[in-house]
PDB file of N, CA and C and ligand atoms in Angstrom:
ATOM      1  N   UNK A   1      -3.021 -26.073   1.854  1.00 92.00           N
ATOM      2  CA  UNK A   1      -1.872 -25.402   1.267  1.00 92.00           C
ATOM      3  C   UNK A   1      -1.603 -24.105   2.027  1.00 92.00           C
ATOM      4  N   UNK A   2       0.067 -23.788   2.200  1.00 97.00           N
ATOM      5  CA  UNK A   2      -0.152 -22.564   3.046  1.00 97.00           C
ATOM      6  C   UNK A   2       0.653 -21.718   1.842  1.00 97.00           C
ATOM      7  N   UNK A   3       0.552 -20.047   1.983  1.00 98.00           N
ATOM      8  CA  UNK A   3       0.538 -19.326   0.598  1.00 98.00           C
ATOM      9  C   UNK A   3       1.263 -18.217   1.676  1.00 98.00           C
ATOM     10  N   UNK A   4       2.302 -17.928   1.256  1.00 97.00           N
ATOM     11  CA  UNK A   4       3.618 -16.844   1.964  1.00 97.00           C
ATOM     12  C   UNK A   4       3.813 -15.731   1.118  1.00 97.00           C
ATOM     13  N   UNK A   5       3.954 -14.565   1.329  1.00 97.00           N
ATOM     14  CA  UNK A   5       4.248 -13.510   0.465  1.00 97.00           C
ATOM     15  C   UNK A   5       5.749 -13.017   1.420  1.00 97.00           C
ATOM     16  N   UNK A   6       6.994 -12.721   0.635  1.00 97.00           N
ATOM     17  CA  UNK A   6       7.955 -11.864   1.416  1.00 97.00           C
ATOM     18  C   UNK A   6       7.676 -10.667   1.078  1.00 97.00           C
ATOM     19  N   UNK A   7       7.051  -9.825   2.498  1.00 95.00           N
ATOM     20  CA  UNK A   7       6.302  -8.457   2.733  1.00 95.00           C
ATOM     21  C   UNK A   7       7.782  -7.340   2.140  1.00 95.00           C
ATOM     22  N   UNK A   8       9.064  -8.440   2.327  1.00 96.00           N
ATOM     23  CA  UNK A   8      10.272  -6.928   2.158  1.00 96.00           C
ATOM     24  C   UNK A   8      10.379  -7.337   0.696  1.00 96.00           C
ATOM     25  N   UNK A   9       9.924  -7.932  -0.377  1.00 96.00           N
ATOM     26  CA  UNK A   9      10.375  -8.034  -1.303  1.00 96.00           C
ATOM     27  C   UNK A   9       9.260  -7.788  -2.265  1.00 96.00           C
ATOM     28  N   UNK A  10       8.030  -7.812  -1.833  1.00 96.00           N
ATOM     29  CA  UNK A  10       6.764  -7.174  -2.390  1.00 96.00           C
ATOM     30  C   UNK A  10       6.649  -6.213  -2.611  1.00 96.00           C
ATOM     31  N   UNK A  11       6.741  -5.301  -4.109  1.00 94.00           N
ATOM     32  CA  UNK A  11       6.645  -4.065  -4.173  1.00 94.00           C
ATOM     33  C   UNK A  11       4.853  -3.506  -4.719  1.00 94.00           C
ATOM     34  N   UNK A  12       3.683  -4.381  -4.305  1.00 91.00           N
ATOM     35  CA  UNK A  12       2.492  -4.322  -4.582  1.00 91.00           C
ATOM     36  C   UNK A  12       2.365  -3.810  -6.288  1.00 91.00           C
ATOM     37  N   UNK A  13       2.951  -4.599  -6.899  1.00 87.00           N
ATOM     38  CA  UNK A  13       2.664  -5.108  -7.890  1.00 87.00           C
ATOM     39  C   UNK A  13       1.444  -4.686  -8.443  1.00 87.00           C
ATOM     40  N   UNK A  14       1.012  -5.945  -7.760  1.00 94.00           N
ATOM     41  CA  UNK A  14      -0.809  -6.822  -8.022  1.00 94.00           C
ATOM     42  C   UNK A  14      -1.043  -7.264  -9.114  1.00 94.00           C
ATOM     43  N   UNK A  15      -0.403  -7.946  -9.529  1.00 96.00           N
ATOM     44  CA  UNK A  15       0.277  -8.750 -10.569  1.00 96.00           C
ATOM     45  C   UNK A  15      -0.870 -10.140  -9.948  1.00 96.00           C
ATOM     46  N   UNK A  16      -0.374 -10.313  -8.761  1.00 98.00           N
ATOM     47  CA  UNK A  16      -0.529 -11.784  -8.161  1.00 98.00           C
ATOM     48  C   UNK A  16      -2.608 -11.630  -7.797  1.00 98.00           C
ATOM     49  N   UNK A  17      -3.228  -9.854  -7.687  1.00 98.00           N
ATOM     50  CA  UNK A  17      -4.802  -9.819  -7.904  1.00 98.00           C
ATOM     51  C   UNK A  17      -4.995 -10.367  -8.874  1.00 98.00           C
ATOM     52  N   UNK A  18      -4.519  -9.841  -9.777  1.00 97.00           N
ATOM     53  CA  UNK A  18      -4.925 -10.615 -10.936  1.00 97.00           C
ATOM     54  C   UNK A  18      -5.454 -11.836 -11.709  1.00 97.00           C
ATOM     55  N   UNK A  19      -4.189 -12.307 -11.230  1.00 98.00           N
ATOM     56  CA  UNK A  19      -3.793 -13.877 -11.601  1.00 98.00           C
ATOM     57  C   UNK A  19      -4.765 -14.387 -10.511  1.00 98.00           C
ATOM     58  N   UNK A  20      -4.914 -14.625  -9.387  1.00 98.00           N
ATOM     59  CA  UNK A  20      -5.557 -14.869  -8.003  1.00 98.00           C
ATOM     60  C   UNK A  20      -6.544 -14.053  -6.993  1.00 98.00           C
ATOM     61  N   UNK A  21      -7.323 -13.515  -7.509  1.00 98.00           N
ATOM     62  CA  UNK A  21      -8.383 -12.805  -6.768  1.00 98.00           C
ATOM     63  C   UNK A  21      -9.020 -13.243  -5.588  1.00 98.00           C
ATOM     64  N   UNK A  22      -9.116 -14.610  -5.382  1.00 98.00           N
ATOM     65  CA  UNK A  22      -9.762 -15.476  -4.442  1.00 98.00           C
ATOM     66  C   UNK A  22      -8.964 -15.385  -3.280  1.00 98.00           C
ATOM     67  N   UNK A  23      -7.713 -14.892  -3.414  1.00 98.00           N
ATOM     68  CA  UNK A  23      -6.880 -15.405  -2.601  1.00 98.00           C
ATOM     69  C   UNK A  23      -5.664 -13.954  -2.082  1.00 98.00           C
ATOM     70  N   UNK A  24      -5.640 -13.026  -2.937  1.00 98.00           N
ATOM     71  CA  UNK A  24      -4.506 -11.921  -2.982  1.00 98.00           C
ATOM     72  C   UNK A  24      -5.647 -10.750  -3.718  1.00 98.00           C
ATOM     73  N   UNK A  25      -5.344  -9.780  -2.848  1.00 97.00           N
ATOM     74  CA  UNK A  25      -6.275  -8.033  -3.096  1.00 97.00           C
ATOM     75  C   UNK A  25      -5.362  -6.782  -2.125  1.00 97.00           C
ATOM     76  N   UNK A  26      -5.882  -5.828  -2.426  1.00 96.00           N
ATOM     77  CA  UNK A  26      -4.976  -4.544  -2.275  1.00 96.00           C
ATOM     78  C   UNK A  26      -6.173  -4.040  -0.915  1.00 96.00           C
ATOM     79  N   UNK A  27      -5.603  -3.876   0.134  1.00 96.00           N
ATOM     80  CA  UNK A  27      -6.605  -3.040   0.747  1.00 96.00           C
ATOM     81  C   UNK A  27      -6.963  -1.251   0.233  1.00 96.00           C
ATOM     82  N   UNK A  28      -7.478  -1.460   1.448  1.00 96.00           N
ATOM     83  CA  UNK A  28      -8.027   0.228   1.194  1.00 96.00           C
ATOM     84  C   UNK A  28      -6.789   1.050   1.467  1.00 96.00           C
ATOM     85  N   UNK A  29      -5.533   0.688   1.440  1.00 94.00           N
ATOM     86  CA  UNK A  29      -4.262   1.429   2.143  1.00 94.00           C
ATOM     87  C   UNK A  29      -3.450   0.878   0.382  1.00 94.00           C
ATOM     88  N   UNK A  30      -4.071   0.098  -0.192  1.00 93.00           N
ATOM     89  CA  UNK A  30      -3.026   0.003  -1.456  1.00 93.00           C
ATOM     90  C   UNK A  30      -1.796  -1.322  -1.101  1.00 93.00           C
ATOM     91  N   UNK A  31      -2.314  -1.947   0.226  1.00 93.00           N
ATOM     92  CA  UNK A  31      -0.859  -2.827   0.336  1.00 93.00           C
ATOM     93  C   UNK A  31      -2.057  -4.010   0.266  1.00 93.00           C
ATOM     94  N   UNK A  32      -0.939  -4.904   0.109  1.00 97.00           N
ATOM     95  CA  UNK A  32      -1.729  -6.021  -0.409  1.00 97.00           C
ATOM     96  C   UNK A  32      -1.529  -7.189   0.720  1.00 97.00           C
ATOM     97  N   UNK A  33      -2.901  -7.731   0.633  1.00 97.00           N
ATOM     98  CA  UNK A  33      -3.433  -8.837   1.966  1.00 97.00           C
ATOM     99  C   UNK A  33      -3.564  -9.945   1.122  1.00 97.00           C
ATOM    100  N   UNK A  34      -3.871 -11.245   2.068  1.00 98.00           N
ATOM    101  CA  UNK A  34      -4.016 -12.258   1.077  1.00 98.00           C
ATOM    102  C   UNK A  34      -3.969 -13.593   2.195  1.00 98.00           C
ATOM    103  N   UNK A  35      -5.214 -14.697   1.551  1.00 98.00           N
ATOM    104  CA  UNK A  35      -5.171 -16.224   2.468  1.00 98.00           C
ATOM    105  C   UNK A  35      -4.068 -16.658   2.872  1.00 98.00           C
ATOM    106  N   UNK A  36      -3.681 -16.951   3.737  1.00 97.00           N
ATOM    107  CA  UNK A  36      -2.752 -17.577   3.643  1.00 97.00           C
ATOM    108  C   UNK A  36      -2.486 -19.177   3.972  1.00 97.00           C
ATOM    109  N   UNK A  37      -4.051 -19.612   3.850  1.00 97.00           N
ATOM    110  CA  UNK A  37      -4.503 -21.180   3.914  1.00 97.00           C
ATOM    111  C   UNK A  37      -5.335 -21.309   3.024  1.00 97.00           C
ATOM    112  N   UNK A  38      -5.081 -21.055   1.794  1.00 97.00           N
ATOM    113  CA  UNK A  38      -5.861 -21.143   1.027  1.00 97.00           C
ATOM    114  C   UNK A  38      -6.784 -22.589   0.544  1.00 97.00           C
ATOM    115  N   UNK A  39      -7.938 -22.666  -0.019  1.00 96.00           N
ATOM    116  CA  UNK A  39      -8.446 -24.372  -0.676  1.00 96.00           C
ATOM    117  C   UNK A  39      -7.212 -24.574  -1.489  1.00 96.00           C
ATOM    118  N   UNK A  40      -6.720 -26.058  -2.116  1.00 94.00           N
ATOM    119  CA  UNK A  40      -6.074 -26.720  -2.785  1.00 94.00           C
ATOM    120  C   UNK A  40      -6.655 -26.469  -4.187  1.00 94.00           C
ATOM    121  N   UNK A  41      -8.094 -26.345  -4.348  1.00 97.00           N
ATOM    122  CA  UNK A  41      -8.234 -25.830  -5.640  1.00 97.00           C
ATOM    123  C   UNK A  41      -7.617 -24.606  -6.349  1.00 97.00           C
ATOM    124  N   UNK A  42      -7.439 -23.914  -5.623  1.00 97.00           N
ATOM    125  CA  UNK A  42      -7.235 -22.496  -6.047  1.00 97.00           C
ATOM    126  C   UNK A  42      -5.524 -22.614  -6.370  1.00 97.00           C
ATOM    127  N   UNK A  43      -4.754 -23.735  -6.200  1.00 96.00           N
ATOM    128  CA  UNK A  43      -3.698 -23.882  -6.944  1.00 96.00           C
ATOM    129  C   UNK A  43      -3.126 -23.292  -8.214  1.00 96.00           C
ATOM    130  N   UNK A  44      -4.130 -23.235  -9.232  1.00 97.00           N
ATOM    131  CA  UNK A  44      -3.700 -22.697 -10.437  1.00 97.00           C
ATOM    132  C   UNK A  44      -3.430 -21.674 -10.398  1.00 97.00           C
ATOM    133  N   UNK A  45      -4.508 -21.176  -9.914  1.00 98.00           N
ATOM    134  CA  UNK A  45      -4.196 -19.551  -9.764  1.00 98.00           C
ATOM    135  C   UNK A  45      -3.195 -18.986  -9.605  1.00 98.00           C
ATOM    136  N   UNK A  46      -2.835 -19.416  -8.190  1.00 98.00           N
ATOM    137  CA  UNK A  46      -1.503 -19.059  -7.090  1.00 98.00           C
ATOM    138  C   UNK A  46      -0.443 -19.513  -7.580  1.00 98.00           C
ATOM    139  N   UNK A  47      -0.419 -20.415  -8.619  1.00 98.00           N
ATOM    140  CA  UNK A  47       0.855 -20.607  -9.512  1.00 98.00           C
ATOM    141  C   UNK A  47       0.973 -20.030 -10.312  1.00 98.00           C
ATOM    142  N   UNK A  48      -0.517 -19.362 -11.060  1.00 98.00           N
ATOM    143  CA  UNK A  48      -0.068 -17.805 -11.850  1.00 98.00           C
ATOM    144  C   UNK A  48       0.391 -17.036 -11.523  1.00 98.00           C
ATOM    145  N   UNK A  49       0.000 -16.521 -10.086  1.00 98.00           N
ATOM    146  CA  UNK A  49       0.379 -15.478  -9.647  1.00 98.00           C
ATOM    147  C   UNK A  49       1.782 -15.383  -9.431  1.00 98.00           C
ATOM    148  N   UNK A  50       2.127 -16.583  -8.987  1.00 98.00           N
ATOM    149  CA  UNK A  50       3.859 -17.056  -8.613  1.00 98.00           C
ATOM    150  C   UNK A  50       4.938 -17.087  -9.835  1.00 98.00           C
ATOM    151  N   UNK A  51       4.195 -16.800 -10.861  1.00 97.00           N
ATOM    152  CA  UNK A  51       4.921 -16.847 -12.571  1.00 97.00           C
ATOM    153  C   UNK A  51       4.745 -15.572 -12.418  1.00 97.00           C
ATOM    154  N   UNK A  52       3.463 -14.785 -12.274  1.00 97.00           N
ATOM    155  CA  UNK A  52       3.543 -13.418 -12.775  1.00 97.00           C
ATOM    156  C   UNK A  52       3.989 -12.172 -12.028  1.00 97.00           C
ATOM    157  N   UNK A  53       4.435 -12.691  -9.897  1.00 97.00           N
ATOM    158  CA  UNK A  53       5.235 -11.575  -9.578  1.00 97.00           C
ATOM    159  C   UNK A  53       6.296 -10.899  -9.982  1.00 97.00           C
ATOM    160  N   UNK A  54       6.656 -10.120 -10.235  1.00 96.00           N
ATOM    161  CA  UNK A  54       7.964  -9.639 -11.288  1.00 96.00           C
ATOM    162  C   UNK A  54       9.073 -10.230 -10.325  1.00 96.00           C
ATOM    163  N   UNK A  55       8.825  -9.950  -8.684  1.00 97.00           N
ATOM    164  CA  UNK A  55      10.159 -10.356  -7.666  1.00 97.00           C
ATOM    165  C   UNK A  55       9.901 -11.157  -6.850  1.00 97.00           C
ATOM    166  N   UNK A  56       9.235 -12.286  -7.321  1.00 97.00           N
ATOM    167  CA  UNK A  56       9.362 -13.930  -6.917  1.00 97.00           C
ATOM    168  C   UNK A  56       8.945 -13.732  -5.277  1.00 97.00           C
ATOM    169  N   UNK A  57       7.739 -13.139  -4.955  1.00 97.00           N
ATOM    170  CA  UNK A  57       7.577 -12.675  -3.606  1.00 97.00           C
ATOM    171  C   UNK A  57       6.695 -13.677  -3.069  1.00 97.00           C
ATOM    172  N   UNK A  58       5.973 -14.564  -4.063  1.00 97.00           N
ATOM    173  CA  UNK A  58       5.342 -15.450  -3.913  1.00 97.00           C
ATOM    174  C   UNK A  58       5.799 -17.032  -3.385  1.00 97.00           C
ATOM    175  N   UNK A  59       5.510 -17.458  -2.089  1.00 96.00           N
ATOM    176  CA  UNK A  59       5.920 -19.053  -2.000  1.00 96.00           C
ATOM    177  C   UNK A  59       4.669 -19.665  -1.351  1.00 96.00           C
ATOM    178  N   UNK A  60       4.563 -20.944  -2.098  1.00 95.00           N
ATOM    179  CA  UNK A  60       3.619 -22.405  -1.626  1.00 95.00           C
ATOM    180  C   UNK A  60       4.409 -23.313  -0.258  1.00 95.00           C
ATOM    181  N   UNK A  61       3.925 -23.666   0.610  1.00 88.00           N
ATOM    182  CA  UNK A  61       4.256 -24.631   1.198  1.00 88.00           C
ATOM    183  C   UNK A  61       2.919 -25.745   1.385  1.00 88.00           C
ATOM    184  N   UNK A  62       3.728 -27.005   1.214  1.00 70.00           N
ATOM    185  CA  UNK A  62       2.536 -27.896   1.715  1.00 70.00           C
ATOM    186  C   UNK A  62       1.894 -27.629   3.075  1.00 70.00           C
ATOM    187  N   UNK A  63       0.299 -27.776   3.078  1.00 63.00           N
ATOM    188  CA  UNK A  63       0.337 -27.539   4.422  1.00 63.00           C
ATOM    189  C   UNK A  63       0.228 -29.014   5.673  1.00 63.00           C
TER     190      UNK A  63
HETATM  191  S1  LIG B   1       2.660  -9.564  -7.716  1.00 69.58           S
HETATM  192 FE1  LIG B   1       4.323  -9.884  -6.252  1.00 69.58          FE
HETATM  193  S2  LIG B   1       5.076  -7.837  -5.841  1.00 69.58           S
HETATM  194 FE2  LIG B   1       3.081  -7.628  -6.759  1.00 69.58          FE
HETATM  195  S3  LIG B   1       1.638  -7.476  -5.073  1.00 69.58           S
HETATM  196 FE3  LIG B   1       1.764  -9.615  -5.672  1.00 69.58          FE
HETATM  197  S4  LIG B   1       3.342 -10.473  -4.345  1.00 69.58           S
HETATM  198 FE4  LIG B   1       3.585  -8.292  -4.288  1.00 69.58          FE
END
């Protein structure tokens, strides 16, 4: 699975740490990094996180 954040529409939230820890975290600068090939398990998560960005910054593509 590949896991996309739009960097201009991300206002670091961290909405999506939350929901997805395995996968999305804040560096030491406060901006937020994240897999972007994540395991297929970790699906749920990343679909929380994708419900819980406030500005839909979150996208799945098959990989
Ligand atoms: S929840 Fe959305 S806006 Fe917030 S850090 Fe995650 S991707 Fe960015």
């Amino acid at each position: 699975m590949r896991v996309r954040v739009d960097m201009n529409r991300c206002e670091t939230h961290a909405q999506c740490v939350f929901a997805a820890p395995d996968v999305f975290r804040l560096d030491d600068n406060d901006e937020l990094v994240y897999d972007s090939a994540p395991d297929d398990s970790l699906r749920p998560d990343i679909e929380q996180a994708m419900a819980a960005c406030p500005v839909q910054a979150i996208l799945i593509a098959p990989s």
